[in-house]
Short mmCIF file of C-alpha atoms in Angstrom, two decimals:
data_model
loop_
_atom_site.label_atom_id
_atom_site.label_comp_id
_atom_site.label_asym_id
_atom_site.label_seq_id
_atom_site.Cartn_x
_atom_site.Cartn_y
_atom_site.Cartn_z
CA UNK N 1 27.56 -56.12 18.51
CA UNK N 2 25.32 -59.12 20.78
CA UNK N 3 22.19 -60.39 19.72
CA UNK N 4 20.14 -57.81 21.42
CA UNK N 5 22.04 -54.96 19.87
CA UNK N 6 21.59 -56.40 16.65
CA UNK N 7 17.80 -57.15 16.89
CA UNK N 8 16.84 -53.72 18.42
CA UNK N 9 18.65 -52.17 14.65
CA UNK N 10 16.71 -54.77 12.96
CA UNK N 11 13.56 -53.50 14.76
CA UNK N 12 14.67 -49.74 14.00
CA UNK N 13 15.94 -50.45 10.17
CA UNK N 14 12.26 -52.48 9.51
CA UNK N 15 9.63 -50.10 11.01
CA UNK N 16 9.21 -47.11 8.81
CA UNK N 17 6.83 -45.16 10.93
CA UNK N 18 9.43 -45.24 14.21
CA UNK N 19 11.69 -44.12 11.97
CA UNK N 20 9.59 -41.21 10.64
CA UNK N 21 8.88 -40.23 13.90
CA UNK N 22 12.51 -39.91 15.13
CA UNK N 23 13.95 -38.15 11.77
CA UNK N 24 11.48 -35.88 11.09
CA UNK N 25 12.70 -33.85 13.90
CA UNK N 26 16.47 -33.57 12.40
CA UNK N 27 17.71 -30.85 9.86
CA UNK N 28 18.15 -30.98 6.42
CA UNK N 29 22.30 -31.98 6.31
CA UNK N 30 21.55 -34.41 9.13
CA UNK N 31 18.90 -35.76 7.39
CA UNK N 32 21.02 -36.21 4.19
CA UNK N 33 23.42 -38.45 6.65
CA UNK N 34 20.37 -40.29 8.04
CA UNK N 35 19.71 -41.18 4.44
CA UNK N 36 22.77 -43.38 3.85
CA UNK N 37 22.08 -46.18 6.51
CA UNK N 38 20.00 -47.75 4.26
CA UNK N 39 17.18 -47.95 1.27
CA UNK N 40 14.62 -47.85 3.58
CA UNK N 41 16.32 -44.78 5.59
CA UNK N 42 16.48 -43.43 2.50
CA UNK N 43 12.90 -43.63 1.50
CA UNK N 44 11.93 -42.27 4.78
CA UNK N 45 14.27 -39.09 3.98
CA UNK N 46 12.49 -38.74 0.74
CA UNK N 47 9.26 -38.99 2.32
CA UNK N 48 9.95 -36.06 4.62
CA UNK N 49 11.76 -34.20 2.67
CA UNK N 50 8.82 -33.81 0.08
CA UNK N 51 6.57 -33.32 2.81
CA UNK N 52 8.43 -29.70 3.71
CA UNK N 53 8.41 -26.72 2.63
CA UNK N 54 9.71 -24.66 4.84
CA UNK N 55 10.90 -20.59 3.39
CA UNK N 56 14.13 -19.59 5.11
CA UNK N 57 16.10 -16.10 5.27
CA UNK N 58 19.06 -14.99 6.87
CA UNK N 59 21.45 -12.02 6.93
CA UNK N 60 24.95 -11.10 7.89
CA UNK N 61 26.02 -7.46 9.14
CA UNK N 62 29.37 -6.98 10.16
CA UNK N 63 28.59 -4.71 12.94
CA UNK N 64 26.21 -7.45 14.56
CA UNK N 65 28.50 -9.99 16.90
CA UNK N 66 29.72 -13.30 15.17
CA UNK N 67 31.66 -13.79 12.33
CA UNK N 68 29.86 -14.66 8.74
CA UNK N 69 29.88 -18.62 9.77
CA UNK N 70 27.95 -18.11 13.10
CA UNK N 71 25.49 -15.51 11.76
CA UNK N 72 24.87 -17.59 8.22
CA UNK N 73 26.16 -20.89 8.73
CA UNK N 74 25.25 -21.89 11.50
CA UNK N 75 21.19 -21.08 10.57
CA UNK N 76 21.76 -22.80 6.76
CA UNK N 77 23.02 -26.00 9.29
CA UNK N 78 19.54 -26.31 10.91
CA UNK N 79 17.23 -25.32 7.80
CA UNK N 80 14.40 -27.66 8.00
CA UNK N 81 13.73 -27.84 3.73
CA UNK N 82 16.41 -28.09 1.35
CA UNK N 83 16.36 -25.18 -0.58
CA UNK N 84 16.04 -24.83 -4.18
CA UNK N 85 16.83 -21.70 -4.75
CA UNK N 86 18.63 -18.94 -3.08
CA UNK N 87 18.36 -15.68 -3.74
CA UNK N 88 21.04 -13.00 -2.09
CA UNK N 89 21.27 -9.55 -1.24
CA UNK N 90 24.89 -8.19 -1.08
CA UNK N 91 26.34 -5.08 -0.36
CA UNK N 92 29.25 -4.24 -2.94
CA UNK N 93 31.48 -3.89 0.19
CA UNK N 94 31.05 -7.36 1.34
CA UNK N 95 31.13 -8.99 -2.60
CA UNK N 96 34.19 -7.32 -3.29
CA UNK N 97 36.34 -8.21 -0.60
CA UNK N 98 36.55 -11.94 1.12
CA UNK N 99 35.15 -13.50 4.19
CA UNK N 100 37.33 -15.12 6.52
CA UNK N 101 35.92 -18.44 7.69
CA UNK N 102 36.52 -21.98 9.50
CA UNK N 103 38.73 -23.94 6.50
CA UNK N 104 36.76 -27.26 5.72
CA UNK N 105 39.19 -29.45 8.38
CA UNK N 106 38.08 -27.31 11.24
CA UNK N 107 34.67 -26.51 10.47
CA UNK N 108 32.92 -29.13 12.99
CA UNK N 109 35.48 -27.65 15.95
CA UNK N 110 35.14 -24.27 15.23
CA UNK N 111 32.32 -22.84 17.21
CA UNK N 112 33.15 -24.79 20.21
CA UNK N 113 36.86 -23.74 19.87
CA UNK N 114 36.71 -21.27 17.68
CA UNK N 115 40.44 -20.26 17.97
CA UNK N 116 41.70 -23.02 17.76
CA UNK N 117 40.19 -23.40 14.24
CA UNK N 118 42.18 -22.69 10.88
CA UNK N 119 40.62 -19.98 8.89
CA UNK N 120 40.51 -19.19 5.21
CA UNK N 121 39.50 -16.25 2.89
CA UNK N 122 36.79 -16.70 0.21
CA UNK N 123 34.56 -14.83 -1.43
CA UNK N 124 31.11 -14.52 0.15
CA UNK N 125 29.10 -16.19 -2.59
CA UNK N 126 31.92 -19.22 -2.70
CA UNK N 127 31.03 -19.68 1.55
CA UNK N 128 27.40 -19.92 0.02
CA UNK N 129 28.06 -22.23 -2.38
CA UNK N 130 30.09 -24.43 0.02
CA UNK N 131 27.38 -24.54 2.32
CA UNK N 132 24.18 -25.15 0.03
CA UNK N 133 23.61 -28.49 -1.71
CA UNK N 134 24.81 -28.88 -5.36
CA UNK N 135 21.21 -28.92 -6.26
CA UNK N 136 20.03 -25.22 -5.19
CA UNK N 137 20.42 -22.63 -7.66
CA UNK N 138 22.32 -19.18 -6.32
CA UNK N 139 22.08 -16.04 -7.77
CA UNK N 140 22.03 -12.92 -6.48
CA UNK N 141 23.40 -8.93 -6.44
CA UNK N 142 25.75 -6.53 -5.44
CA UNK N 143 24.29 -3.12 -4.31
CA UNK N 144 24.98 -0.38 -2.19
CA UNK N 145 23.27 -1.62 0.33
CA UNK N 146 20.91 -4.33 2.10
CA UNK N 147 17.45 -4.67 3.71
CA UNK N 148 17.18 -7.80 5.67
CA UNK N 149 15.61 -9.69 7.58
CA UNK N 150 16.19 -11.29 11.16
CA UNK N 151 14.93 -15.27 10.88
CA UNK N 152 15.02 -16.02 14.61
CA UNK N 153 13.28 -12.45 16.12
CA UNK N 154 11.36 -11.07 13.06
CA UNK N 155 13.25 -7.71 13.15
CA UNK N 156 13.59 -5.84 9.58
CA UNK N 157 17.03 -3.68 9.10
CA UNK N 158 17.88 -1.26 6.21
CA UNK N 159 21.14 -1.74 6.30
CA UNK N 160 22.94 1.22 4.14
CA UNK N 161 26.21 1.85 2.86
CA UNK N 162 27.16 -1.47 5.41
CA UNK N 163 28.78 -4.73 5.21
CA UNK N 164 25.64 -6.91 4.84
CA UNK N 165 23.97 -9.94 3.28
CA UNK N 166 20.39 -10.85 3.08
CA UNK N 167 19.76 -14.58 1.82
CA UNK N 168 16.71 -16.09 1.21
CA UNK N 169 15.97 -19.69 0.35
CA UNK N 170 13.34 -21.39 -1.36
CA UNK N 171 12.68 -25.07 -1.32
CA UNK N 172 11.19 -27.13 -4.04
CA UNK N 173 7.89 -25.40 -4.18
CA UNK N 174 5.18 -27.40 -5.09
CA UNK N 175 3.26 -25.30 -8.53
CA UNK N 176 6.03 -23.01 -8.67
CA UNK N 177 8.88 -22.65 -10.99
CA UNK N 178 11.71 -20.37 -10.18
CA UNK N 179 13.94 -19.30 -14.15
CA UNK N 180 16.98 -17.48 -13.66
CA UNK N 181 18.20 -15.52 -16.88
CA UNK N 182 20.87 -13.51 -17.89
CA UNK N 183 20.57 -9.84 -19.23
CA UNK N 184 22.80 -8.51 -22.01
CA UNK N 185 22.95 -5.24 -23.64
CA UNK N 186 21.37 -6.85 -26.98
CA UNK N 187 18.70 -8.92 -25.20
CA UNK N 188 16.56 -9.68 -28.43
CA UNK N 189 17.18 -6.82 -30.20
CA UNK N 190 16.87 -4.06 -27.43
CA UNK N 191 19.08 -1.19 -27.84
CA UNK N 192 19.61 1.57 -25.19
CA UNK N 193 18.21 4.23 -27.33
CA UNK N 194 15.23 6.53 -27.24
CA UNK N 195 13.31 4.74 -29.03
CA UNK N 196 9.49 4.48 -28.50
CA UNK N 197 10.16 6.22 -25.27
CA UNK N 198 7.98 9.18 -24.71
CA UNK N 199 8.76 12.74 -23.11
CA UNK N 200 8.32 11.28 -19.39
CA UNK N 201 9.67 7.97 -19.98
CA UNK N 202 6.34 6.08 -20.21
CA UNK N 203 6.64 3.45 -22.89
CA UNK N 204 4.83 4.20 -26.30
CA UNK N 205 2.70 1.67 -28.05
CA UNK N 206 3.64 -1.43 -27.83
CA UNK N 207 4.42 -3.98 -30.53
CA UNK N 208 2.38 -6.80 -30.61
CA UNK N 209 5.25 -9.24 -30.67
CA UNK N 210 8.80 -9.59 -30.68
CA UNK N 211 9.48 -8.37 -34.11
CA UNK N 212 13.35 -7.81 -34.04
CA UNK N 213 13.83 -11.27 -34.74
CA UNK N 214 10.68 -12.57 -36.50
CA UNK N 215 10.16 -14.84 -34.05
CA UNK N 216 6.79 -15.11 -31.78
CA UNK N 217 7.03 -12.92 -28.46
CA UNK N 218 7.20 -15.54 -26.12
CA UNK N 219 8.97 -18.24 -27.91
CA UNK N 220 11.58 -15.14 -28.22
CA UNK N 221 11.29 -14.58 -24.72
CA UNK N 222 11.79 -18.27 -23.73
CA UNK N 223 14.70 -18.82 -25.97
CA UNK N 224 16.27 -16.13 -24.03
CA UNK N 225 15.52 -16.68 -20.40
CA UNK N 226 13.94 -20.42 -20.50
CA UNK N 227 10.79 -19.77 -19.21
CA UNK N 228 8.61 -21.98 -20.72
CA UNK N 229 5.58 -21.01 -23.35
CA UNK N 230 3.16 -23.11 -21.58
CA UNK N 231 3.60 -20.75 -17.96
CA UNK N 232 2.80 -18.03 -16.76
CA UNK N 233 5.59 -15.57 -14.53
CA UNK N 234 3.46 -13.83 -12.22
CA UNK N 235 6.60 -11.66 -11.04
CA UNK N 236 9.81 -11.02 -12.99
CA UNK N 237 12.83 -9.50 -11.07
CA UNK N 238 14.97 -7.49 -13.00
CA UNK N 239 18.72 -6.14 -11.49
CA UNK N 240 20.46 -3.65 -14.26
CA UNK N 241 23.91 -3.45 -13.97
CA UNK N 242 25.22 -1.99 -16.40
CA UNK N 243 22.35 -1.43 -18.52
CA UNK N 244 20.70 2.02 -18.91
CA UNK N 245 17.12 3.11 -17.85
CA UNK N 246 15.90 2.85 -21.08
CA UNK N 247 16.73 -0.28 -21.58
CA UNK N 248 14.79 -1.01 -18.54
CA UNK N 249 11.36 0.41 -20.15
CA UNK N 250 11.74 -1.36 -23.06
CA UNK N 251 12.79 -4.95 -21.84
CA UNK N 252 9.97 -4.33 -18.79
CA UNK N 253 7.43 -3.68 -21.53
CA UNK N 254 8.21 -6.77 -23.17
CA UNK N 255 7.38 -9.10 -20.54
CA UNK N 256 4.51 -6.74 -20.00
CA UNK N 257 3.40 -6.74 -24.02
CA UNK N 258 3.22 -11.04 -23.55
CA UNK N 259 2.58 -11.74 -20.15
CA UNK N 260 -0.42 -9.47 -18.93
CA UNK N 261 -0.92 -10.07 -15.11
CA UNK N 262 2.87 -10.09 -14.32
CA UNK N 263 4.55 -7.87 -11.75
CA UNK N 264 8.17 -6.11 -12.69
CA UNK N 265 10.23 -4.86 -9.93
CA UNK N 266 14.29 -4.66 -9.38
CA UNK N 267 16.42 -2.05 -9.60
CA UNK N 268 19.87 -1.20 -10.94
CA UNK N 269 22.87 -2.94 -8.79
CA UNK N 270 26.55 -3.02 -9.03
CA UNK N 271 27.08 -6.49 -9.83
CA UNK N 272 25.44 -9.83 -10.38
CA UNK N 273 25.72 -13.40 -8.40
CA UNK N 274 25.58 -16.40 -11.11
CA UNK N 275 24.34 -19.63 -10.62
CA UNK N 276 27.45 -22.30 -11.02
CA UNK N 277 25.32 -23.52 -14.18
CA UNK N 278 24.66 -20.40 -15.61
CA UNK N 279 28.46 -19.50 -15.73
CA UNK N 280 29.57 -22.67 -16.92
CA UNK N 281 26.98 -21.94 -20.22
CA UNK N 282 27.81 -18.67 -20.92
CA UNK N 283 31.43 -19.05 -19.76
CA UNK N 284 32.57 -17.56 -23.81
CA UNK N 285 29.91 -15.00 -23.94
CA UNK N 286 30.49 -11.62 -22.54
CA UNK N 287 29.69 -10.69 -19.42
CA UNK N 288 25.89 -10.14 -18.48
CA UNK N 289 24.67 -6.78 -17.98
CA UNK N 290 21.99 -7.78 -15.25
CA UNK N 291 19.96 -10.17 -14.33
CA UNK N 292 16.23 -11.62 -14.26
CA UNK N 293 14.20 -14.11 -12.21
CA UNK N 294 11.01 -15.47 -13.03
CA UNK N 295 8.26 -16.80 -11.08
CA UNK N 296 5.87 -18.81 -12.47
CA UNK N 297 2.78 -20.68 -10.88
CA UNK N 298 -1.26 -20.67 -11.40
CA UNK N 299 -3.83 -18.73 -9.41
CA UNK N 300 -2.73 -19.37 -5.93
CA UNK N 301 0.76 -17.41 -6.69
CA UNK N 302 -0.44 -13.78 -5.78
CA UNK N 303 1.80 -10.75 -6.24
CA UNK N 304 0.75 -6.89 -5.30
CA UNK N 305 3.26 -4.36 -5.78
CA UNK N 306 3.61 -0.62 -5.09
CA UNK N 307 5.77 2.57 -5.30
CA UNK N 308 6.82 5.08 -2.95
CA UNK N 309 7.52 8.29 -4.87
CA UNK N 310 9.76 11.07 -4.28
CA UNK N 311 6.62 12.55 -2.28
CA UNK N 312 6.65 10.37 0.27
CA UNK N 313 8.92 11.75 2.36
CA UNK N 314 7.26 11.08 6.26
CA UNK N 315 6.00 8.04 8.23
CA UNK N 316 2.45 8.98 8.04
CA UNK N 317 2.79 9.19 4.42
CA UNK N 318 4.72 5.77 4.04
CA UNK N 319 2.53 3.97 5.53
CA UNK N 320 -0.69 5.36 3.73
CA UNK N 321 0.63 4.06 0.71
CA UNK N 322 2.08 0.68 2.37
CA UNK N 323 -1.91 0.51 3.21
CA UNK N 324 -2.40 0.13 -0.58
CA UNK N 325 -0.56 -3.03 -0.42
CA UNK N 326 -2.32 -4.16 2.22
CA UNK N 327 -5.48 -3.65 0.72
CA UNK N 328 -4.32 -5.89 -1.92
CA UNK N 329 -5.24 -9.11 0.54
CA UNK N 330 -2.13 -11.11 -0.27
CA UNK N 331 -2.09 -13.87 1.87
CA UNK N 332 0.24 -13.54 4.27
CA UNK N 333 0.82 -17.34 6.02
CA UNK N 334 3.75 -18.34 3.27
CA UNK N 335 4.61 -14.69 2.04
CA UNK N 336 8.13 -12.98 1.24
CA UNK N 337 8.14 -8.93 0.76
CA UNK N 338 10.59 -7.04 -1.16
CA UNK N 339 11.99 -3.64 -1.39
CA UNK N 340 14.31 -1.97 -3.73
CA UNK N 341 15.00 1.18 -2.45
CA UNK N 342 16.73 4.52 -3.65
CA UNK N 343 20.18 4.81 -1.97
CA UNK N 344 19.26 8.59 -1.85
CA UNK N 345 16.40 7.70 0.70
CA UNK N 346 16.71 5.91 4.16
CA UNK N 347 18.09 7.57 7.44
CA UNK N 348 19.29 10.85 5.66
CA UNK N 349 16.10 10.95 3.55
CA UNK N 350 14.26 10.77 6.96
CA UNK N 351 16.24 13.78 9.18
CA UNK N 352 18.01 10.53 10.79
CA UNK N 353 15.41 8.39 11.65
CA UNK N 354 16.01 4.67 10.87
CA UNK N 355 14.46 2.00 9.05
CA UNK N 356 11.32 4.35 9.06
CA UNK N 357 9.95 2.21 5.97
CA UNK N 358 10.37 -1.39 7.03
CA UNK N 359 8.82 -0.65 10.02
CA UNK N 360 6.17 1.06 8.43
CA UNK N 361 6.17 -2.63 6.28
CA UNK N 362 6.36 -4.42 9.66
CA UNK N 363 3.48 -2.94 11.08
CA UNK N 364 1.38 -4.12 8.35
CA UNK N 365 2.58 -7.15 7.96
CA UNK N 366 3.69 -8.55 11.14
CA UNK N 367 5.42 -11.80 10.33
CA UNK N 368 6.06 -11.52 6.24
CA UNK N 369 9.78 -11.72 6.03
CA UNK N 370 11.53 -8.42 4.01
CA UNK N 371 14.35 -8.21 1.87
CA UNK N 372 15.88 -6.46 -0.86
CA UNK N 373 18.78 -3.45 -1.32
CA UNK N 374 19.58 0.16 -1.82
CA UNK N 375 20.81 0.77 -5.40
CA UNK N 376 20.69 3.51 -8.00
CA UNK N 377 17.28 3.25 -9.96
CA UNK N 378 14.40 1.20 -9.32
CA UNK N 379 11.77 -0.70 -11.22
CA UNK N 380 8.44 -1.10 -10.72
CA UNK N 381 5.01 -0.03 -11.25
CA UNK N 382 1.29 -0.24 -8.95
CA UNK N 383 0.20 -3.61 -8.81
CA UNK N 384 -2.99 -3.57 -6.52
CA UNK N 385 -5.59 -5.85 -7.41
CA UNK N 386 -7.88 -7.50 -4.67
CA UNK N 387 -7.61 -10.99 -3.44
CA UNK N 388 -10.12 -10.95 -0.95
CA UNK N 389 -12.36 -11.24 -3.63
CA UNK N 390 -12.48 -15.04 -4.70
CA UNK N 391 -13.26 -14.37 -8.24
CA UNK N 392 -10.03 -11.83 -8.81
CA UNK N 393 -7.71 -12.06 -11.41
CA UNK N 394 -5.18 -9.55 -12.27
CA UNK N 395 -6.42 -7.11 -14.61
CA UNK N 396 -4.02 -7.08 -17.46
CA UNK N 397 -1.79 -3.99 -17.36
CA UNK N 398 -2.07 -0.68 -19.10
CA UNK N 399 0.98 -0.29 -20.61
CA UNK N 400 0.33 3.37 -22.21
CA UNK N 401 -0.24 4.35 -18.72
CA UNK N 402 2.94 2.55 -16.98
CA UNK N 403 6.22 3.88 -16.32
CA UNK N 404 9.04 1.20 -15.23
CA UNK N 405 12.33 3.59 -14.58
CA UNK N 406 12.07 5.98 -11.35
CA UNK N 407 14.69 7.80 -8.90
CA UNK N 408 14.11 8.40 -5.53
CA UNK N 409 11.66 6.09 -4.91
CA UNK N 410 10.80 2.58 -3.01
CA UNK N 411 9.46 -0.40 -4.84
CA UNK N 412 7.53 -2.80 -2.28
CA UNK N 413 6.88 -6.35 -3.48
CA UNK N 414 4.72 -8.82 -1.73
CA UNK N 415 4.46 -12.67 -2.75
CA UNK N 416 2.60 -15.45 -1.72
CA UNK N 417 3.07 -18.67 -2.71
CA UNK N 418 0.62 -21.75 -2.54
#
């Protein structure tokens, strides 16, 4: 290297704001890269990377050209934000059986010469985990089916009895914390039985605290799934696997008896994705049963949920009560939808019309990404409160009045996060 070499580096290593200005442009992994040069690279990374926050989904359907790697990969390549967390959506066909992708010596060849490129067979959530930093947390579900998302064209697919992922990532999110918890068939005390269950499978009275073990309700509850006593989970997703719909009342009304503005929603799936961490600690237990996730965050974390009942069998009628959810004034700018549908519904439900719900979902909410599965059971309850109106709160839930459990219905989820 000459002299002038050397002092334009000096020039480009010394001035922070050039350097801003040239790597805020780059993706996350090349950003990570950027970051070795030197401290003050390094910094600069940092600087940007707290500065974004960008929400990221993606999906993979066999049908759709590309293998896994140019559908998923190449998108988690060029995300903007680190994620955080990840949260997946896979059918049972596609967790079951393995992916074949570009082995880890060919990778950076592969889609220019792609057969020319080595392959290898993994399982889908090991190409994840390959591809996401150390630091995000994965979990995730098998189920019959997927509803996904499209992150370059906007386009929502219910993907049924298919080969499909849907993936979304979270980064760091600044006053909101993300718990991932286990579910097991004796998850503080709860037993699959009748039990305070009423004729129509509406919880009964409610304790006042979790009495099982003597221990207060939420310090119980934290002990078992980490969320903290000092916050507040404004939606808790809950995926049964092998756990009954009973058991689904009565851990729903828990969380319902101690946290009073929080939304339930999930379904029951045919497996569960675990977080690297989370297997390593319970790597002696037995094997969970489902699975939770908790969001927690202040006021400016909104949730509205609502359920499409057997009924509700027509687009005029789906989108009446997709209205209701509308009404709720979520903001939309940084929102993420959900829906956990019946397997039962969809295209056959519909005389063989397609994706007759999301689109109904689209239409409402033109640019709030949607994902979630078709399983057997869903969870969920009306969760309609209005945010247009400055002053709202959620009203704390009647639980005499809810019922969790249903068959043949849809549960639609909308988030917004600050």
């Amino acid at each position: 290297m000459d002299g002038g070499e050397g002092f334009v580096v000096s020039i480009l290593s010394d001035l922070e704001d050039v350097i801003f200005l040239i790597l805020k442009h780059l993706p996350m992994k090349d950003l990570h890269r950027s970051a070795r040069v030197n401290v003050t690279w390094s910094r600069v990374v940092n600087q940007i990377k707290r500065n974004r926050q960008q929400i990221a989904w993606c999906h993979y359907n066999e049908l759709e050209p590309g293998e896994v790697d140019g559908q998923i990969g190449l998108l988690i390549d060029s995300l903007a934000s680190e994620p955080h967390f990840a949260l997946i959506f896979a059918s049972s066909a596609l967790q079951e059986s393995t992916v074949s992708i570009p082995s880890k010596s060919t990778r950076s060849t592969a889609r220019s010469l792609p057969r020319a490129a080595k392959q290898e067979k993994i399982t889908f959530s090991s190409y994840l985990e390959r591809l996401l930093p150390p630091s995000c947390h994965i979990t995730g579900v098998g189920a019959d089916g997927t509803v996904a998302t499209s992150f370059s064209s906007n386009r929502i697919v219910e993907l049924e009895n298919s080969v499909s992922a849907s993936c979304l990532f979270l980064p760091k999110l600044n006053g909101v914390d993300i718990y991932p918890f286990l579910l097991r068939s004796n998850f503080i005390g709860i037993s699959d039985s009748e039990d305070s269950m009423d004729e129509g499978g509406v919880c009964a009275a409610p304790k006042s605290a979790f009495d099982d073990d003597c221990t207060p309700g939420k310090e119980s509850i934290r002990a078992v799934t980490g969320i903290p006593s000092d916050k507040s989970p404004k939606l808790i997703l809950l995926f049964m696997a092998d756990l009954g719909h009973i058991f689904a009342h009565k851990i729903g009304s828990r969380f319902l008896e101690n946290y009073n503005e929080v939304v339930i929603a999930g379904g029951c799936v045919d497996s569960v994705i675990l977080d690297r961490r989370i297997e390593l600690q319970n790597q002696n237990q037995d094997e969970p049963s489902g699975l939770g996730v908790a969001f927690c965050g202040g006021r400016d974390l909104r949730v509205a949920s609502v359920v499409l009942l057997a009924n509700i069998n027509n687009e005029k009628l789906v989108e009446a009560e997709l209205s209701r959810l509308k009404a709720a004034h979520v903001p939309e700018r940084r929102s993420v939808g959900f829906m956990f549908a019946c397997i039962g519904r969809g295209e056959n439900f519909y005389g063989g019309r397609e994706n007759v719900e999301s689109k109904a979902f689209r239409k409402l909410f033109p640019t709030t990404p949607l994902l979630g599965f078709f399983g057997n059971g869903e969870i969920g309850f009306d969760h309609l409160p209005d945010y247009s109106d400055t002053s709202c709160t959620s009203a704390a839930t009647d639980l005499s009045a809810i019922k969790l459990y249903h068959s043949y219905t849809t549960i639609f989820v909308i988030i917004s996060f600050p």
